[in-house]
Amino acid sequence: DPEVAAARIVKQRRGGVEKIRTLTEATRELAKRTRLERERYNKYYGVDYMNKKNYDLTIDTTRRSIDGVVKQILAFLKRKKHI
């Protein structure tokens, strides 16, 4: 969720590094960064890295705890018989 990502940037005070001070600035910069990264990945690798079909597992961490994410990863690995 782009709004959650922007809020995390502002909350973590990464503005000192990224010069982002408001939620609006963070949202705008994330959208710009995402667009530029998609263009670059497509240009150099011919891949849309935002396309979930390119991944075996994707996890929405918007409302998940670290423990919840770890449990989801472990469950996936067990289903695939990797552990």
PDB file of N, CA and C in Angstrom:
ATOM      1  N   ASP A   1       0.843  -1.175   0.000  1.00  0.00           N
ATOM      2  CA  ASP A   1       0.000   0.000   0.000  1.00  0.00           C
ATOM      3  C   ASP A   1       0.892   1.244   0.000  1.00  0.00           C
ATOM      4  N   PRO A   2       0.840   2.042  -1.047  1.00  0.00           N
ATOM      5  CA  PRO A   2       1.704   3.220  -1.140  1.00  0.00           C
ATOM      6  C   PRO A   2       1.509   4.222  -0.006  1.00  0.00           C
ATOM      7  N   GLU A   3       0.287   4.358   0.473  1.00  0.00           N
ATOM      8  CA  GLU A   3       0.042   5.302   1.566  1.00  0.00           C
ATOM      9  C   GLU A   3       0.716   4.841   2.848  1.00  0.00           C
ATOM     10  N   VAL A   4       0.662   3.545   3.121  1.00  0.00           N
ATOM     11  CA  VAL A   4       1.315   3.002   4.310  1.00  0.00           C
ATOM     12  C   VAL A   4       2.825   3.161   4.193  1.00  0.00           C
ATOM     13  N   ALA A   5       3.362   2.889   3.014  1.00  0.00           N
ATOM     14  CA  ALA A   5       4.804   3.046   2.791  1.00  0.00           C
ATOM     15  C   ALA A   5       5.223   4.499   3.030  1.00  0.00           C
ATOM     16  N   ALA A   6       4.443   5.434   2.521  1.00  0.00           N
ATOM     17  CA  ALA A   6       4.758   6.854   2.712  1.00  0.00           C
ATOM     18  C   ALA A   6       4.705   7.225   4.190  1.00  0.00           C
ATOM     19  N   ALA A   7       3.699   6.730   4.888  1.00  0.00           N
ATOM     20  CA  ALA A   7       3.579   7.014   6.321  1.00  0.00           C
ATOM     21  C   ALA A   7       4.769   6.449   7.091  1.00  0.00           C
ATOM     22  N   ARG A   8       5.239   5.280   6.709  1.00  0.00           N
ATOM     23  CA  ARG A   8       6.408   4.685   7.370  1.00  0.00           C
ATOM     24  C   ARG A   8       7.643   5.544   7.170  1.00  0.00           C
ATOM     25  N   ILE A   9       7.819   6.072   5.969  1.00  0.00           N
ATOM     26  CA  ILE A   9       8.976   6.920   5.698  1.00  0.00           C
ATOM     27  C   ILE A   9       8.946   8.162   6.584  1.00  0.00           C
ATOM     28  N   VAL A  10       7.798   8.805   6.661  1.00  0.00           N
ATOM     29  CA  VAL A  10       7.665  10.009   7.474  1.00  0.00           C
ATOM     30  C   VAL A  10       7.862   9.667   8.948  1.00  0.00           C
ATOM     31  N   LYS A  11       7.254   8.583   9.414  1.00  0.00           N
ATOM     32  CA  LYS A  11       7.352   8.184  10.819  1.00  0.00           C
ATOM     33  C   LYS A  11       8.783   7.837  11.206  1.00  0.00           C
ATOM     34  N   GLN A  12       9.513   7.174  10.317  1.00  0.00           N
ATOM     35  CA  GLN A  12      10.885   6.768  10.603  1.00  0.00           C
ATOM     36  C   GLN A  12      11.862   7.931  10.487  1.00  0.00           C
ATOM     37  N   ARG A  13      11.339   9.081  10.152  1.00  0.00           N
ATOM     38  CA  ARG A  13      12.154  10.293  10.011  1.00  0.00           C
ATOM     39  C   ARG A  13      13.299  10.101   9.025  1.00  0.00           C
ATOM     40  N   ARG A  14      12.989   9.379   7.946  1.00  0.00           N
ATOM     41  CA  ARG A  14      13.979   9.196   6.893  1.00  0.00           C
ATOM     42  C   ARG A  14      14.119  10.463   6.073  1.00  0.00           C
ATOM     43  N   GLY A  15      13.339  11.464   6.439  1.00  0.00           N
ATOM     44  CA  GLY A  15      13.432  12.738   5.739  1.00  0.00           C
ATOM     45  C   GLY A  15      14.816  13.340   5.809  1.00  0.00           C
ATOM     46  N   GLY A  16      15.573  13.036   6.861  1.00  0.00           N
ATOM     47  CA  GLY A  16      16.932  13.531   6.959  1.00  0.00           C
ATOM     48  C   GLY A  16      17.799  13.010   5.835  1.00  0.00           C
ATOM     49  N   VAL A  17      17.518  11.796   5.409  1.00  0.00           N
ATOM     50  CA  VAL A  17      18.269  11.182   4.317  1.00  0.00           C
ATOM     51  C   VAL A  17      17.625  11.536   2.985  1.00  0.00           C
ATOM     52  N   GLU A  18      16.321  11.458   2.939  1.00  0.00           N
ATOM     53  CA  GLU A  18      15.605  11.628   1.677  1.00  0.00           C
ATOM     54  C   GLU A  18      14.984  13.017   1.522  1.00  0.00           C
ATOM     55  N   LYS A  19      15.155  13.863   2.515  1.00  0.00           N
ATOM     56  CA  LYS A  19      14.606  15.232   2.482  1.00  0.00           C
ATOM     57  C   LYS A  19      13.087  15.242   2.324  1.00  0.00           C
ATOM     58  N   ILE A  20      12.436  14.269   2.933  1.00  0.00           N
ATOM     59  CA  ILE A  20      10.978  14.171   2.878  1.00  0.00           C
ATOM     60  C   ILE A  20      10.438  14.521   4.260  1.00  0.00           C
ATOM     61  N   ARG A  21       9.517  15.471   4.292  1.00  0.00           N
ATOM     62  CA  ARG A  21       9.007  15.927   5.581  1.00  0.00           C
ATOM     63  C   ARG A  21       7.520  15.653   5.794  1.00  0.00           C
ATOM     64  N   THR A  22       6.769  15.523   4.701  1.00  0.00           N
ATOM     65  CA  THR A  22       5.323  15.357   4.845  1.00  0.00           C
ATOM     66  C   THR A  22       4.858  14.090   4.143  1.00  0.00           C
ATOM     67  N   LEU A  23       3.665  13.656   4.509  1.00  0.00           N
ATOM     68  CA  LEU A  23       3.059  12.488   3.889  1.00  0.00           C
ATOM     69  C   LEU A  23       2.842  12.721   2.398  1.00  0.00           C
ATOM     70  N   THR A  24       2.446  13.916   2.029  1.00  0.00           N
ATOM     71  CA  THR A  24       2.231  14.243   0.617  1.00  0.00           C
ATOM     72  C   THR A  24       3.536  14.137  -0.170  1.00  0.00           C
ATOM     73  N   GLU A  25       4.620  14.679   0.394  1.00  0.00           N
ATOM     74  CA  GLU A  25       5.923  14.582  -0.273  1.00  0.00           C
ATOM     75  C   GLU A  25       6.351  13.130  -0.416  1.00  0.00           C
ATOM     76  N   ALA A  26       6.174  12.361   0.651  1.00  0.00           N
ATOM     77  CA  ALA A  26       6.581  10.952   0.626  1.00  0.00           C
ATOM     78  C   ALA A  26       5.789  10.187  -0.422  1.00  0.00           C
ATOM     79  N   THR A  27       4.485  10.404  -0.488  1.00  0.00           N
ATOM     80  CA  THR A  27       3.636   9.718  -1.468  1.00  0.00           C
ATOM     81  C   THR A  27       4.067  10.067  -2.886  1.00  0.00           C
ATOM     82  N   ARG A  28       4.323  11.341  -3.124  1.00  0.00           N
ATOM     83  CA  ARG A  28       4.746  11.798  -4.457  1.00  0.00           C
ATOM     84  C   ARG A  28       6.105  11.196  -4.832  1.00  0.00           C
ATOM     85  N   GLU A  29       7.053  11.203  -3.905  1.00  0.00           N
ATOM     86  CA  GLU A  29       8.387  10.671  -4.186  1.00  0.00           C
ATOM     87  C   GLU A  29       8.364   9.157  -4.394  1.00  0.00           C
ATOM     88  N   LEU A  30       7.543   8.447  -3.635  1.00  0.00           N
ATOM     89  CA  LEU A  30       7.430   7.003  -3.827  1.00  0.00           C
ATOM     90  C   LEU A  30       6.853   6.670  -5.197  1.00  0.00           C
ATOM     91  N   ALA A  31       5.844   7.413  -5.611  1.00  0.00           N
ATOM     92  CA  ALA A  31       5.250   7.179  -6.931  1.00  0.00           C
ATOM     93  C   ALA A  31       6.288   7.438  -8.029  1.00  0.00           C
ATOM     94  N   LYS A  32       7.064   8.502  -7.872  1.00  0.00           N
ATOM     95  CA  LYS A  32       8.104   8.827  -8.850  1.00  0.00           C
ATOM     96  C   LYS A  32       9.168   7.734  -8.876  1.00  0.00           C
ATOM     97  N   ARG A  33       9.625   7.312  -7.694  1.00  0.00           N
ATOM     98  CA  ARG A  33      10.652   6.274  -7.606  1.00  0.00           C
ATOM     99  C   ARG A  33      10.159   4.963  -8.219  1.00  0.00           C
ATOM    100  N   THR A  34       8.933   4.599  -7.932  1.00  0.00           N
ATOM    101  CA  THR A  34       8.362   3.367  -8.480  1.00  0.00           C
ATOM    102  C   THR A  34       8.310   3.423 -10.001  1.00  0.00           C
ATOM    103  N   ARG A  35       7.877   4.547 -10.535  1.00  0.00           N
ATOM    104  CA  ARG A  35       7.810   4.710 -11.995  1.00  0.00           C
ATOM    105  C   ARG A  35       9.199   4.583 -12.618  1.00  0.00           C
ATOM    106  N   LEU A  36      10.178   5.263 -12.035  1.00  0.00           N
ATOM    107  CA  LEU A  36      11.543   5.221 -12.578  1.00  0.00           C
ATOM    108  C   LEU A  36      12.157   3.833 -12.471  1.00  0.00           C
ATOM    109  N   GLU A  37      11.913   3.151 -11.353  1.00  0.00           N
ATOM    110  CA  GLU A  37      12.451   1.796 -11.196  1.00  0.00           C
ATOM    111  C   GLU A  37      11.810   0.830 -12.186  1.00  0.00           C
ATOM    112  N   ARG A  38      10.502   0.953 -12.389  1.00  0.00           N
ATOM    113  CA  ARG A  38       9.824   0.084 -13.356  1.00  0.00           C
ATOM    114  C   ARG A  38      10.400   0.294 -14.748  1.00  0.00           C
ATOM    115  N   GLU A  39      10.607   1.559 -15.109  1.00  0.00           N
ATOM    116  CA  GLU A  39      11.183   1.858 -16.421  1.00  0.00           C
ATOM    117  C   GLU A  39      12.586   1.270 -16.549  1.00  0.00           C
ATOM    118  N   ARG A  40      13.399   1.431 -15.510  1.00  0.00           N
ATOM    119  CA  ARG A  40      14.767   0.930 -15.559  1.00  0.00           C
ATOM    120  C   ARG A  40      14.809  -0.590 -15.648  1.00  0.00           C
ATOM    121  N   TYR A  41      14.021  -1.270 -14.814  1.00  0.00           N
ATOM    122  CA  TYR A  41      13.990  -2.737 -14.854  1.00  0.00           C
ATOM    123  C   TYR A  41      13.517  -3.237 -16.212  1.00  0.00           C
ATOM    124  N   ASN A  42      12.514  -2.567 -16.758  1.00  0.00           N
ATOM    125  CA  ASN A  42      12.014  -2.980 -18.062  1.00  0.00           C
ATOM    126  C   ASN A  42      13.072  -2.753 -19.144  1.00  0.00           C
ATOM    127  N   LYS A  43      13.764  -1.632 -19.072  1.00  0.00           N
ATOM    128  CA  LYS A  43      14.790  -1.308 -20.066  1.00  0.00           C
ATOM    129  C   LYS A  43      15.943  -2.317 -20.023  1.00  0.00           C
ATOM    130  N   TYR A  44      16.458  -2.586 -18.833  1.00  0.00           N
ATOM    131  CA  TYR A  44      17.658  -3.425 -18.722  1.00  0.00           C
ATOM    132  C   TYR A  44      17.373  -4.925 -18.668  1.00  0.00           C
ATOM    133  N   TYR A  45      16.227  -5.295 -18.091  1.00  0.00           N
ATOM    134  CA  TYR A  45      15.959  -6.717 -17.888  1.00  0.00           C
ATOM    135  C   TYR A  45      14.718  -7.227 -18.611  1.00  0.00           C
ATOM    136  N   GLY A  46      13.923  -6.307 -19.167  1.00  0.00           N
ATOM    137  CA  GLY A  46      12.701  -6.713 -19.836  1.00  0.00           C
ATOM    138  C   GLY A  46      11.681  -7.306 -18.884  1.00  0.00           C
ATOM    139  N   VAL A  47      11.698  -6.824 -17.630  1.00  0.00           N
ATOM    140  CA  VAL A  47      10.840  -7.379 -16.585  1.00  0.00           C
ATOM    141  C   VAL A  47      10.075  -6.255 -15.896  1.00  0.00           C
ATOM    142  N   ASP A  48       8.807  -6.507 -15.627  1.00  0.00           N
ATOM    143  CA  ASP A  48       8.023  -5.606 -14.786  1.00  0.00           C
ATOM    144  C   ASP A  48       8.091  -6.172 -13.372  1.00  0.00           C
ATOM    145  N   TYR A  49       8.945  -5.589 -12.548  1.00  0.00           N
ATOM    146  CA  TYR A  49       9.153  -6.138 -11.213  1.00  0.00           C
ATOM    147  C   TYR A  49       7.919  -6.011 -10.315  1.00  0.00           C
ATOM    148  N   MET A  50       6.944  -5.245 -10.729  1.00  0.00           N
ATOM    149  CA  MET A  50       5.715  -5.115  -9.945  1.00  0.00           C
ATOM    150  C   MET A  50       4.692  -6.207 -10.287  1.00  0.00           C
ATOM    151  N   ASN A  51       4.950  -6.989 -11.327  1.00  0.00           N
ATOM    152  CA  ASN A  51       4.043  -8.052 -11.735  1.00  0.00           C
ATOM    153  C   ASN A  51       4.232  -9.252 -10.797  1.00  0.00           C
ATOM    154  N   LYS A  52       3.214  -9.568 -10.014  1.00  0.00           N
ATOM    155  CA  LYS A  52       3.312 -10.637  -9.020  1.00  0.00           C
ATOM    156  C   LYS A  52       3.543 -12.016  -9.643  1.00  0.00           C
ATOM    157  N   LYS A  53       3.277 -12.154 -10.921  1.00  0.00           N
ATOM    158  CA  LYS A  53       3.512 -13.439 -11.593  1.00  0.00           C
ATOM    159  C   LYS A  53       5.005 -13.777 -11.652  1.00  0.00           C
ATOM    160  N   ASN A  54       5.855 -12.785 -11.427  1.00  0.00           N
ATOM    161  CA  ASN A  54       7.301 -12.999 -11.456  1.00  0.00           C
ATOM    162  C   ASN A  54       7.850 -13.577 -10.152  1.00  0.00           C
ATOM    163  N   TYR A  55       7.001 -13.779  -9.160  1.00  0.00           N
ATOM    164  CA  TYR A  55       7.461 -14.194  -7.835  1.00  0.00           C
ATOM    165  C   TYR A  55       6.737 -15.452  -7.371  1.00  0.00           C
ATOM    166  N   ASP A  56       7.423 -16.263  -6.604  1.00  0.00           N
ATOM    167  CA  ASP A  56       6.812 -17.443  -6.006  1.00  0.00           C
ATOM    168  C   ASP A  56       5.989 -17.075  -4.773  1.00  0.00           C
ATOM    169  N   LEU A  57       6.379 -16.010  -4.107  1.00  0.00           N
ATOM    170  CA  LEU A  57       5.697 -15.587  -2.885  1.00  0.00           C
ATOM    171  C   LEU A  57       5.753 -14.075  -2.788  1.00  0.00           C
ATOM    172  N   THR A  58       4.625 -13.465  -2.515  1.00  0.00           N
ATOM    173  CA  THR A  58       4.583 -12.038  -2.196  1.00  0.00           C
ATOM    174  C   THR A  58       3.830 -11.894  -0.887  1.00  0.00           C
ATOM    175  N   ILE A  59       4.262 -10.966  -0.074  1.00  0.00           N
ATOM    176  CA  ILE A  59       3.653 -10.773   1.244  1.00  0.00           C
ATOM    177  C   ILE A  59       3.318  -9.305   1.426  1.00  0.00           C
ATOM    178  N   ASP A  60       2.059  -9.031   1.714  1.00  0.00           N
ATOM    179  CA  ASP A  60       1.627  -7.678   2.031  1.00  0.00           C
ATOM    180  C   ASP A  60       1.900  -7.469   3.517  1.00  0.00           C
ATOM    181  N   THR A  61       2.886  -6.643   3.821  1.00  0.00           N
ATOM    182  CA  THR A  61       3.273  -6.423   5.218  1.00  0.00           C
ATOM    183  C   THR A  61       2.562  -5.236   5.849  1.00  0.00           C
ATOM    184  N   THR A  62       1.567  -4.707   5.152  1.00  0.00           N
ATOM    185  CA  THR A  62       0.868  -3.527   5.637  1.00  0.00           C
ATOM    186  C   THR A  62       0.366  -3.693   7.062  1.00  0.00           C
ATOM    187  N   ARG A  63      -0.256  -4.813   7.343  1.00  0.00           N
ATOM    188  CA  ARG A  63      -0.851  -5.015   8.666  1.00  0.00           C
ATOM    189  C   ARG A  63      -0.331  -6.281   9.350  1.00  0.00           C
ATOM    190  N   ARG A  64       0.810  -6.747   8.948  1.00  0.00           N
ATOM    191  CA  ARG A  64       1.385  -7.966   9.527  1.00  0.00           C
ATOM    192  C   ARG A  64       2.544  -7.622  10.442  1.00  0.00           C
ATOM    193  N   SER A  65       2.632  -8.377  11.506  1.00  0.00           N
ATOM    194  CA  SER A  65       3.778  -8.239  12.397  1.00  0.00           C
ATOM    195  C   SER A  65       4.956  -8.987  11.791  1.00  0.00           C
ATOM    196  N   ILE A  66       6.125  -8.766  12.343  1.00  0.00           N
ATOM    197  CA  ILE A  66       7.302  -9.498  11.872  1.00  0.00           C
ATOM    198  C   ILE A  66       7.076 -10.995  12.068  1.00  0.00           C
ATOM    199  N   ASP A  67       6.544 -11.381  13.220  1.00  0.00           N
ATOM    200  CA  ASP A  67       6.270 -12.799  13.477  1.00  0.00           C
ATOM    201  C   ASP A  67       5.279 -13.367  12.471  1.00  0.00           C
ATOM    202  N   GLY A  68       4.269 -12.584  12.113  1.00  0.00           N
ATOM    203  CA  GLY A  68       3.291 -13.034  11.126  1.00  0.00           C
ATOM    204  C   GLY A  68       3.919 -13.255   9.763  1.00  0.00           C
ATOM    205  N   VAL A  69       4.833 -12.380   9.389  1.00  0.00           N
ATOM    206  CA  VAL A  69       5.530 -12.516   8.110  1.00  0.00           C
ATOM    207  C   VAL A  69       6.408 -13.770   8.127  1.00  0.00           C
ATOM    208  N   VAL A  70       7.141 -13.969   9.222  1.00  0.00           N
ATOM    209  CA  VAL A  70       8.000 -15.147   9.335  1.00  0.00           C
ATOM    210  C   VAL A  70       7.165 -16.421   9.255  1.00  0.00           C
ATOM    211  N   LYS A  71       6.032 -16.455   9.932  1.00  0.00           N
ATOM    212  CA  LYS A  71       5.154 -17.633   9.889  1.00  0.00           C
ATOM    213  C   LYS A  71       4.664 -17.896   8.466  1.00  0.00           C
ATOM    214  N   GLN A  72       4.317 -16.849   7.749  1.00  0.00           N
ATOM    215  CA  GLN A  72       3.843 -17.013   6.379  1.00  0.00           C
ATOM    216  C   GLN A  72       4.958 -17.559   5.485  1.00  0.00           C
ATOM    217  N   ILE A  73       6.165 -17.062   5.657  1.00  0.00           N
ATOM    218  CA  ILE A  73       7.297 -17.558   4.868  1.00  0.00           C
ATOM    219  C   ILE A  73       7.574 -19.023   5.186  1.00  0.00           C
ATOM    220  N   LEU A  74       7.602 -19.356   6.469  1.00  0.00           N
ATOM    221  CA  LEU A  74       7.862 -20.743   6.854  1.00  0.00           C
ATOM    222  C   LEU A  74       6.786 -21.686   6.328  1.00  0.00           C
ATOM    223  N   ALA A  75       5.535 -21.270   6.400  1.00  0.00           N
ATOM    224  CA  ALA A  75       4.442 -22.094   5.877  1.00  0.00           C
ATOM    225  C   ALA A  75       4.606 -22.318   4.372  1.00  0.00           C
ATOM    226  N   PHE A  76       4.980 -21.279   3.655  1.00  0.00           N
ATOM    227  CA  PHE A  76       5.220 -21.394   2.213  1.00  0.00           C
ATOM    228  C   PHE A  76       6.347 -22.386   1.932  1.00  0.00           C
ATOM    229  N   LEU A  77       7.451 -22.243   2.652  1.00  0.00           N
ATOM    230  CA  LEU A  77       8.597 -23.126   2.449  1.00  0.00           C
ATOM    231  C   LEU A  77       8.244 -24.578   2.766  1.00  0.00           C
ATOM    232  N   LYS A  78       7.439 -24.792   3.786  1.00  0.00           N
ATOM    233  CA  LYS A  78       7.014 -26.158   4.134  1.00  0.00           C
ATOM    234  C   LYS A  78       6.121 -26.733   3.036  1.00  0.00           C
ATOM    235  N   ARG A  79       5.188 -25.935   2.520  1.00  0.00           N
ATOM    236  CA  ARG A  79       4.320 -26.394   1.439  1.00  0.00           C
ATOM    237  C   ARG A  79       5.116 -26.778   0.207  1.00  0.00           C
ATOM    238  N   LYS A  80       6.187 -26.036  -0.053  1.00  0.00           N
ATOM    239  CA  LYS A  80       7.029 -26.320  -1.213  1.00  0.00           C
ATOM    240  C   LYS A  80       8.085 -27.384  -0.914  1.00  0.00           C
ATOM    241  N   LYS A  81       8.062 -27.886   0.329  1.00  0.00           N
ATOM    242  CA  LYS A  81       9.003 -28.917   0.767  1.00  0.00           C
ATOM    243  C   LYS A  81      10.467 -28.462   0.695  1.00  0.00           C
ATOM    244  N   HIS A  82      10.680 -27.196   1.001  1.00  0.00           N
ATOM    245  CA  HIS A  82      12.034 -26.662   1.057  1.00  0.00           C
ATOM    246  C   HIS A  82      12.627 -26.780   2.461  1.00  0.00           C
ATOM    247  N   ILE A  83      11.724 -27.002   3.432  1.00  0.00           N
ATOM    248  CA  ILE A  83      12.194 -27.240   4.806  1.00  0.00           C
ATOM    249  C   ILE A  83      11.343 -28.333   5.423  1.00  0.00           C
TER     250      ILE A  83
END
